[in-house]
Structures are given as C-alpha cells and as structure tokens.
Coordinates of N, CA and C in Angstrom, one line a residue:
X1 N -7.3 -12.7 -3.0 CA -6.6 -11.9 -4.0 C -5.1 -11.6 -3.6
X2 N -4.2 -11.8 -4.3 CA -2.7 -11.7 -4.0 C -2.2 -10.6 -4.8
X3 N -1.3 -9.8 -4.3 CA -0.8 -8.7 -5.1 C 0.6 -8.5 -4.6
X4 N 1.3 -7.8 -5.4 CA 2.8 -7.3 -5.3 C 2.9 -5.8 -5.6
X5 N 3.3 -5.0 -4.8 CA 3.5 -3.7 -4.9 C 4.9 -3.4 -5.5
X6 N 5.0 -2.5 -6.6 CA 6.3 -2.0 -6.9 C 6.7 -1.0 -5.8
X7 N 8.1 -1.0 -5.7 CA 8.6 0.0 -4.6 C 8.1 1.3 -4.7
X8 N 7.6 1.8 -5.9 CA 7.1 3.2 -6.0 C 5.8 3.4 -5.4
X9 N 5.0 2.4 -5.1 CA 3.7 2.2 -4.4 C 4.0 2.4 -3.0
X10 N 5.0 1.7 -2.5 CA 5.2 1.9 -1.0 C 5.8 3.2 -0.7
X11 N 6.8 3.7 -1.6 CA 7.3 5.1 -1.3 C 6.2 6.1 -1.4
X12 N 5.2 6.0 -2.4 CA 4.1 7.0 -2.5 C 3.3 6.9 -1.2
X13 N 3.0 5.7 -0.9 CA 2.0 5.6 0.3 C 2.7 6.2 1.6
X14 N 4.2 6.0 1.9 CA 4.7 6.4 3.0 C 5.0 7.9 3.1
X15 N 5.1 8.5 1.8 CA 5.6 10.0 1.6 C 4.5 10.9 1.2
X16 N 3.5 10.5 0.5 CA 2.6 11.2 -0.1 C 1.1 10.9 0.2
X17 N 0.9 9.9 0.7 CA -0.6 9.3 0.9 C -1.4 9.0 -0.3
X18 N -2.6 9.4 -0.5 CA -3.6 9.0 -1.4 C -3.8 7.8 -1.6
X19 N -3.9 7.4 -2.8 CA -4.5 6.0 -3.2 C -3.5 4.9 -2.7
X20 N -2.1 5.2 -3.0 CA -1.2 4.2 -2.5 C -1.3 3.9 -0.9
X21 N -1.6 4.9 -0.3 CA -1.7 4.7 1.3 C -3.0 3.8 1.5
X22 N -4.0 4.2 0.8 CA -5.3 3.5 1.0 C -5.0 2.0 0.7
X23 N -4.2 1.8 -0.3 CA -3.9 0.3 -0.6 C -3.1 -0.4 0.3
X24 N -2.2 0.4 1.0 CA -1.3 -0.2 2.1 C -2.2 -0.4 3.3
X25 N -3.0 0.5 3.6 CA -4.0 0.1 4.6 C -4.8 -1.0 4.4
X26 N -5.4 -1.1 3.2 CA -6.2 -2.2 2.9 C -5.5 -3.4 3.1
X27 N -4.3 -3.5 2.7 CA -3.5 -4.9 2.7 C -3.2 -5.1 4.3
X28 N -3.0 -4.1 5.3 CA -2.9 -4.3 6.7 C -4.2 -4.7 7.3
X29 N -5.3 -4.4 6.6 CA -6.7 -4.7 7.1 C -7.0 -6.2 6.4
X30 N -6.1 -6.7 5.7 CA -6.2 -8.0 5.2 C -7.3 -8.1 4.2
X31 N -7.7 -7.0 3.4 CA -8.6 -7.1 2.4 C -8.0 -8.0 1.1
X32 N -6.8 -7.8 1.1 CA -6.1 -8.6 0.0 C -4.7 -9.1 0.6
X33 N -4.0 -10.1 0.1 CA -2.8 -10.5 0.5 C -1.8 -9.7 -0.3
X34 N -0.8 -9.2 0.5 CA 0.2 -8.4 -0.1 C 1.5 -9.3 0.0
X35 N 2.2 -9.3 -1.1 CA 3.6 -10.3 -1.1 C 4.7 -9.2 -1.3
X36 N 5.8 -9.5 -0.7 CA 7.0 -8.8 -0.8 C 8.2 -9.7 -0.7
X37 N 9.3 -9.3 -1.3 CA 10.5 -10.1 -1.3 C 11.6 -9.3 -0.6
X38 N 12.7 -10.0 -0.3 CA 13.8 -9.4 0.5 C 14.5 -8.3 -0.5
X39 N 14.4 -8.5 -1.9 CA 14.9 -7.6 -2.6 C 14.2 -6.4 -2.8
X40 N 12.8 -6.5 -2.8 CA 12.0 -5.3 -2.7 C 12.2 -4.5 -1.3
X41 N 12.3 -5.1 -0.3 CA 12.6 -4.6 1.0 C 13.9 -3.9 1.0
X42 N 15.0 -4.5 0.5 CA 16.3 -3.7 0.3 C 16.2 -2.7 -0.5
X43 N 15.5 -2.6 -1.7 CA 15.4 -1.4 -2.5 C 14.6 -0.4 -1.7
X44 N 13.7 -0.7 -1.1 CA 12.9 0.2 -0.2 C 13.8 0.9 0.8
X45 N 14.7 0.1 1.4 CA 15.5 0.7 2.5 C 16.4 1.8 2.0
X46 N 17.0 1.3 0.8 CA 18.0 2.3 0.2 C 17.3 3.6 -0.3
X47 N 16.2 3.7 -0.9 CA 15.4 4.8 -1.4 C 15.0 5.5 -0.2
X48 N 14.4 5.0 0.7 CA 14.0 5.8 2.0 C 15.1 6.4 2.7
X49 N 16.3 5.8 2.7 CA 17.6 6.4 3.4 C 18.3 7.4 2.5
X50 N 18.4 7.0 1.3 CA 19.1 8.0 0.6 C 18.3 9.3 0.1
X51 N 17.1 8.8 -0.4 CA 16.4 9.9 -1.1 C 15.6 10.6 -0.2
X52 N 15.0 10.0 0.8 CA 14.0 10.6 1.7 C 14.5 10.8 3.2
X53 N 16.0 10.6 3.3 CA 16.6 10.7 4.5 C 15.9 10.2 6.0
X54 N 15.2 9.0 5.7 CA 14.8 8.3 6.8 C 15.9 7.8 7.6
X55 N 15.7 7.8 9.1 CA 16.8 7.3 9.9 C 16.7 5.7 9.9
X56 N 17.8 5.1 10.3 CA 17.8 3.7 10.3 C 16.7 3.1 11.2
X57 N 16.5 3.6 12.4 CA 15.5 3.0 13.2 C 14.1 3.1 12.7
X58 N 13.8 4.2 11.9 CA 12.3 4.4 11.4 C 12.3 3.4 10.2
X59 N 13.4 3.1 9.3 CA 13.4 2.2 8.4 C 13.2 0.8 8.9
X60 N 13.9 0.4 10.0 CA 13.6 -0.9 10.6 C 12.2 -1.0 11.1
X61 N 11.7 0.1 11.7 CA 10.3 -0.2 12.2 C 9.3 -0.4 11.0
X62 N 9.6 0.5 9.9 CA 8.7 0.2 8.7 C 8.9 -1.2 8.2
X63 N 10.2 -1.7 8.2 CA 10.3 -3.0 7.6 C 9.6 -4.0 8.5
X64 N 9.6 -4.0 9.9 CA 9.0 -4.8 10.8 C 7.4 -4.7 10.5
X65 N 6.9 -3.4 10.1 CA 5.6 -3.2 9.9 C 5.1 -4.0 8.8
X66 N 5.8 -3.9 7.6 CA 5.6 -4.6 6.4 C 5.5 -6.0 6.6
X67 N 6.6 -6.5 7.4 CA 6.6 -8.0 7.4 C 5.5 -8.6 8.3
X68 N 4.9 -7.7 9.2 CA 3.7 -8.1 10.0 C 2.5 -8.5 9.2
X69 N 2.2 -7.9 8.0 CA 1.1 -8.3 7.3 C 1.4 -8.7 5.8
X70 N 2.6 -8.7 5.4 CA 3.1 -9.1 4.1 C 3.5 -10.5 4.1
X71 N 3.2 -11.3 3.0 CA 3.9 -12.6 2.9 C 5.2 -12.4 2.2
X72 N 6.3 -12.8 3.0 CA 7.7 -12.7 2.4 C 8.0 -13.8 1.5
X73 N 8.3 -13.6 0.1 CA 8.5 -14.6 -0.9 C 10.0 -14.5 -1.2
X74 N 10.5 -15.6 -1.5 CA 11.9 -15.7 -1.9 C 12.0 -16.3 -3.4
X75 N 12.0 -15.4 -4.4 CA 12.1 -15.8 -5.8 C 13.1 -16.8 -6.2
X76 N 12.8 -17.9 -6.9 CA 13.8 -18.7 -7.3 C 14.1 -18.6 -8.8
X77 N 13.3 -17.9 -9.5 CA 13.5 -17.7 -10.9 C 13.8 -16.2 -11.3
X78 N 14.7 -15.9 -12.2 CA 15.0 -14.9 -12.6 C 14.5 -14.5 -14.0
X79 N 14.1 -13.2 -14.2 CA 13.5 -12.8 -15.5 C 14.3 -11.6 -16.0
X80 N 14.2 -11.4 -17.3 CA 14.9 -10.2 -18.0 C 13.8 -9.7 -19.0
X81 N 12.6 -9.5 -18.4 CA 11.5 -9.0 -19.3 C 11.6 -7.6 -19.5
X82 N 12.0 -6.8 -18.4 CA 12.1 -5.4 -18.4 C 13.4 -4.9 -18.7
X83 N 13.6 -4.4 -19.9 CA 14.9 -4.0 -20.3 C 15.4 -2.5 -19.9
X84 N 14.4 -1.8 -20.0 CA 14.7 -0.4 -19.8 C 15.2 0.0 -18.3
X85 N 14.7 -0.9 -17.3 CA 15.1 -0.7 -16.0 C 15.3 -2.1 -15.3
X86 N 16.2 -2.9 -15.5 CA 16.4 -4.2 -15.2 C 16.1 -4.5 -13.7
X87 N 16.2 -3.6 -12.7 CA 15.9 -3.8 -11.5 C 14.4 -4.1 -11.2
X88 N 13.7 -3.6 -12.1 CA 12.2 -3.8 -12.0 C 11.8 -5.4 -12.2
X89 N 12.6 -6.1 -12.7 CA 12.3 -7.4 -12.9 C 12.1 -8.1 -11.4
X90 N 12.6 -7.7 -10.4 CA 12.5 -8.3 -9.2 C 11.0 -8.2 -8.8
X91 N 10.1 -7.3 -9.2 CA 8.8 -7.3 -9.0 C 8.1 -8.4 -9.7
X92 N 8.5 -8.6 -11.1 CA 7.9 -9.8 -11.7 C 8.2 -11.1 -11.0
X93 N 9.5 -11.1 -10.6 CA 9.9 -12.5 -9.9 C 9.2 -12.6 -8.6
X94 N 8.9 -11.6 -7.9 CA 8.2 -11.8 -6.5 C 6.7 -12.3 -6.9
X95 N 6.2 -11.7 -7.9 CA 4.8 -11.9 -8.3 C 4.6 -13.4 -8.7
X96 N 5.6 -13.9 -9.7 CA 5.5 -15.2 -10.3 C 5.6 -16.2 -8.9
X97 N 6.7 -16.1 -8.3 CA 7.0 -16.9 -7.1 C 5.8 -17.0 -6.2
X98 N 5.2 -15.8 -5.8 CA 4.2 -15.8 -4.8 C 2.6 -16.1 -5.4
X99 N 2.7 -16.3 -6.8 CA 1.5 -16.7 -7.4 C 0.4 -15.6 -7.1
X100 N 1.0 -14.3 -7.5 CA 0.1 -13.1 -7.3 C -0.9 -13.2 -8.5
X101 N -2.0 -12.5 -8.2 CA -3.0 -12.1 -9.2 C -2.8 -10.8 -9.8
X102 N -2.1 -10.0 -9.0 CA -1.8 -8.5 -9.5 C -0.5 -8.1 -9.2
X103 N -0.1 -7.1 -10.0 CA 1.2 -6.4 -9.8 C 0.7 -4.9 -9.9
X104 N 1.1 -4.2 -8.8 CA 0.4 -2.8 -8.7 C 1.7 -1.9 -8.8
X105 N 1.6 -1.1 -9.8 CA 2.9 -0.2 -10.0 C 2.4 1.2 -10.7
X106 N 3.3 2.1 -10.5 CA 3.1 3.4 -11.1 C 4.2 3.6 -12.2
X107 N 5.0 2.7 -12.4 CA 6.2 2.6 -13.3 C 5.8 2.4 -14.7
X108 N 6.0 3.2 -15.6 CA 5.6 2.9 -17.1 C 6.3 1.6 -17.7
X109 N 7.5 1.5 -17.3 CA 8.1 0.1 -17.8 C 7.5 -1.0 -17.2
X110 N 6.9 -1.1 -16.1 CA 6.1 -2.3 -15.7 C 4.6 -2.2 -16.3
X111 N 4.1 -1.2 -16.2 CA 2.7 -1.0 -16.8 C 2.6 -1.4 -18.1
X112 N 3.5 -0.9 -18.9 CA 3.4 -1.4 -20.5 C 3.3 -2.9 -20.7
X113 N 3.8 -3.6 -19.8 CA 3.8 -5.1 -19.9 C 2.4 -5.6 -19.8
X114 N 1.6 -5.0 -19.1 CA 0.1 -5.3 -18.8 C -0.2 -6.8 -18.3
X115 N 0.5 -7.7 -18.7 CA 0.3 -9.1 -18.1 C 1.6 -9.8 -18.1
X116 N 2.0 -10.6 -17.2 CA 3.1 -11.4 -17.1 C 2.7 -12.7 -16.4
X117 N 3.1 -13.9 -17.3 CA 2.7 -15.2 -16.7 C 1.3 -15.3 -15.9
X118 N 0.3 -14.6 -16.6 CA -0.9 -14.6 -16.2 C -1.4 -13.7 -15.1
X119 N -0.4 -12.7 -14.6 CA -0.6 -11.8 -13.5 C -0.9 -10.5 -14.4
X120 N -1.9 -9.9 -13.8 CA -2.4 -8.5 -14.5 C -1.8 -7.4 -13.7
X121 N -1.2 -6.4 -14.6 CA -0.5 -5.5 -14.1 C -1.2 -4.2 -14.2
X122 N -1.4 -3.5 -13.1 CA -2.5 -2.4 -13.0 C -1.7 -1.3 -12.3
X123 N -2.3 0.0 -12.3 CA -1.9 1.2 -11.6 C -2.4 1.0 -10.2
X124 N -2.2 2.0 -9.4 CA -2.8 2.0 -7.9 C -4.2 2.3 -8.2
X125 N -4.7 3.1 -8.8 CA -6.2 3.5 -9.0 C -6.9 2.4 -9.5
X126 N -6.3 1.7 -10.7 CA -7.2 0.4 -11.2 C -7.2 -0.6 -10.0
X127 N -6.1 -0.7 -9.2 CA -6.3 -1.7 -8.3 C -7.2 -1.4 -7.1
X128 N -7.3 -0.2 -6.8 CA -8.3 0.2 -5.7 C -9.6 0.0 -6.2
X129 N -10.1 0.2 -7.6 CA -11.3 -0.2 -8.1 C -11.5 -1.6 -8.0
X130 N -10.7 -2.5 -8.2 CA -10.7 -4.0 -8.1 C -10.9 -4.4 -6.7
X131 N -10.3 -3.8 -5.6 CA -10.6 -4.2 -4.2 C -11.8 -3.7 -3.7
X132 N -12.2 -2.5 -4.1 CA -13.5 -1.8 -3.8 C -14.6 -2.7 -4.1
X133 N -14.5 -3.8 -5.0 CA -15.5 -4.6 -5.4 C -15.6 -5.9 -4.5
X134 N -14.6 -6.1 -3.7 CA -14.6 -7.2 -2.8 C -15.7 -7.0 -1.8

C-alpha cells in the first residue's frame, strides 16, 4: 500500500502526536510505503521554521529522517483540481506520479475531492483503520 501525506499530517505528527504520529511511525516501520516530493518537503521546511520556530539543524534532521523511509517522487504533471488552495495540488501531483493508493489529509479542500485518478482520499483516522487491517 502506497500513500502520500498532506503537510498538515506531518505537522500534526511532529507537534501534536495522536493518530498522525502513529501513522508516521507505521510508515517508518514499513507497514506501508510513504511517498513525498521535494515540493512537500519545501512546504514543510517553511511551516516548521516560520510557524513553529524550528531551527535549521532540527529541520535538516527531520528532512533526513523523512527521506530515510519515504520514497521521494518528482511529479511531472501539474494539476489545477483544488481551486480554494492551489498549493494543495502538489499533494495530488505527488500521489499520481508515485502511483499512490491513498492520500491522507486533514484539509477539507483535499478531503472533499474523495477520489482523484483512482487514488482514495481519506482522513488520518480513516487511514489508520485501513492499515490496522494489514
């Protein structure tokens, strides 16, 4: 099973724990394959630095951690499916390029799409239920 996390799932995992952290640990334990793109990493870097005041060395350590167990995908196609927040399209692009089965997001703009190019879009709690059955 292959999945892409929206940046809000990574942020929640790192700062608040709960189900997003369980999912991140499950990916690290190779219960499923987690895909990430350079665009997602760049957005994470910016949010962690500006909004959560992480220092550069901590961000670099986290980036190395993610790359150690995530498959880095370089999307070739661009989509304009999500109008309300166009930067969210990078999640769809990563998922399509990486042939993901799932997109995991807490973002209502992404969740309301429900399915994109055969990829099922679910909340973190829905995805936890899916991987619990593996």
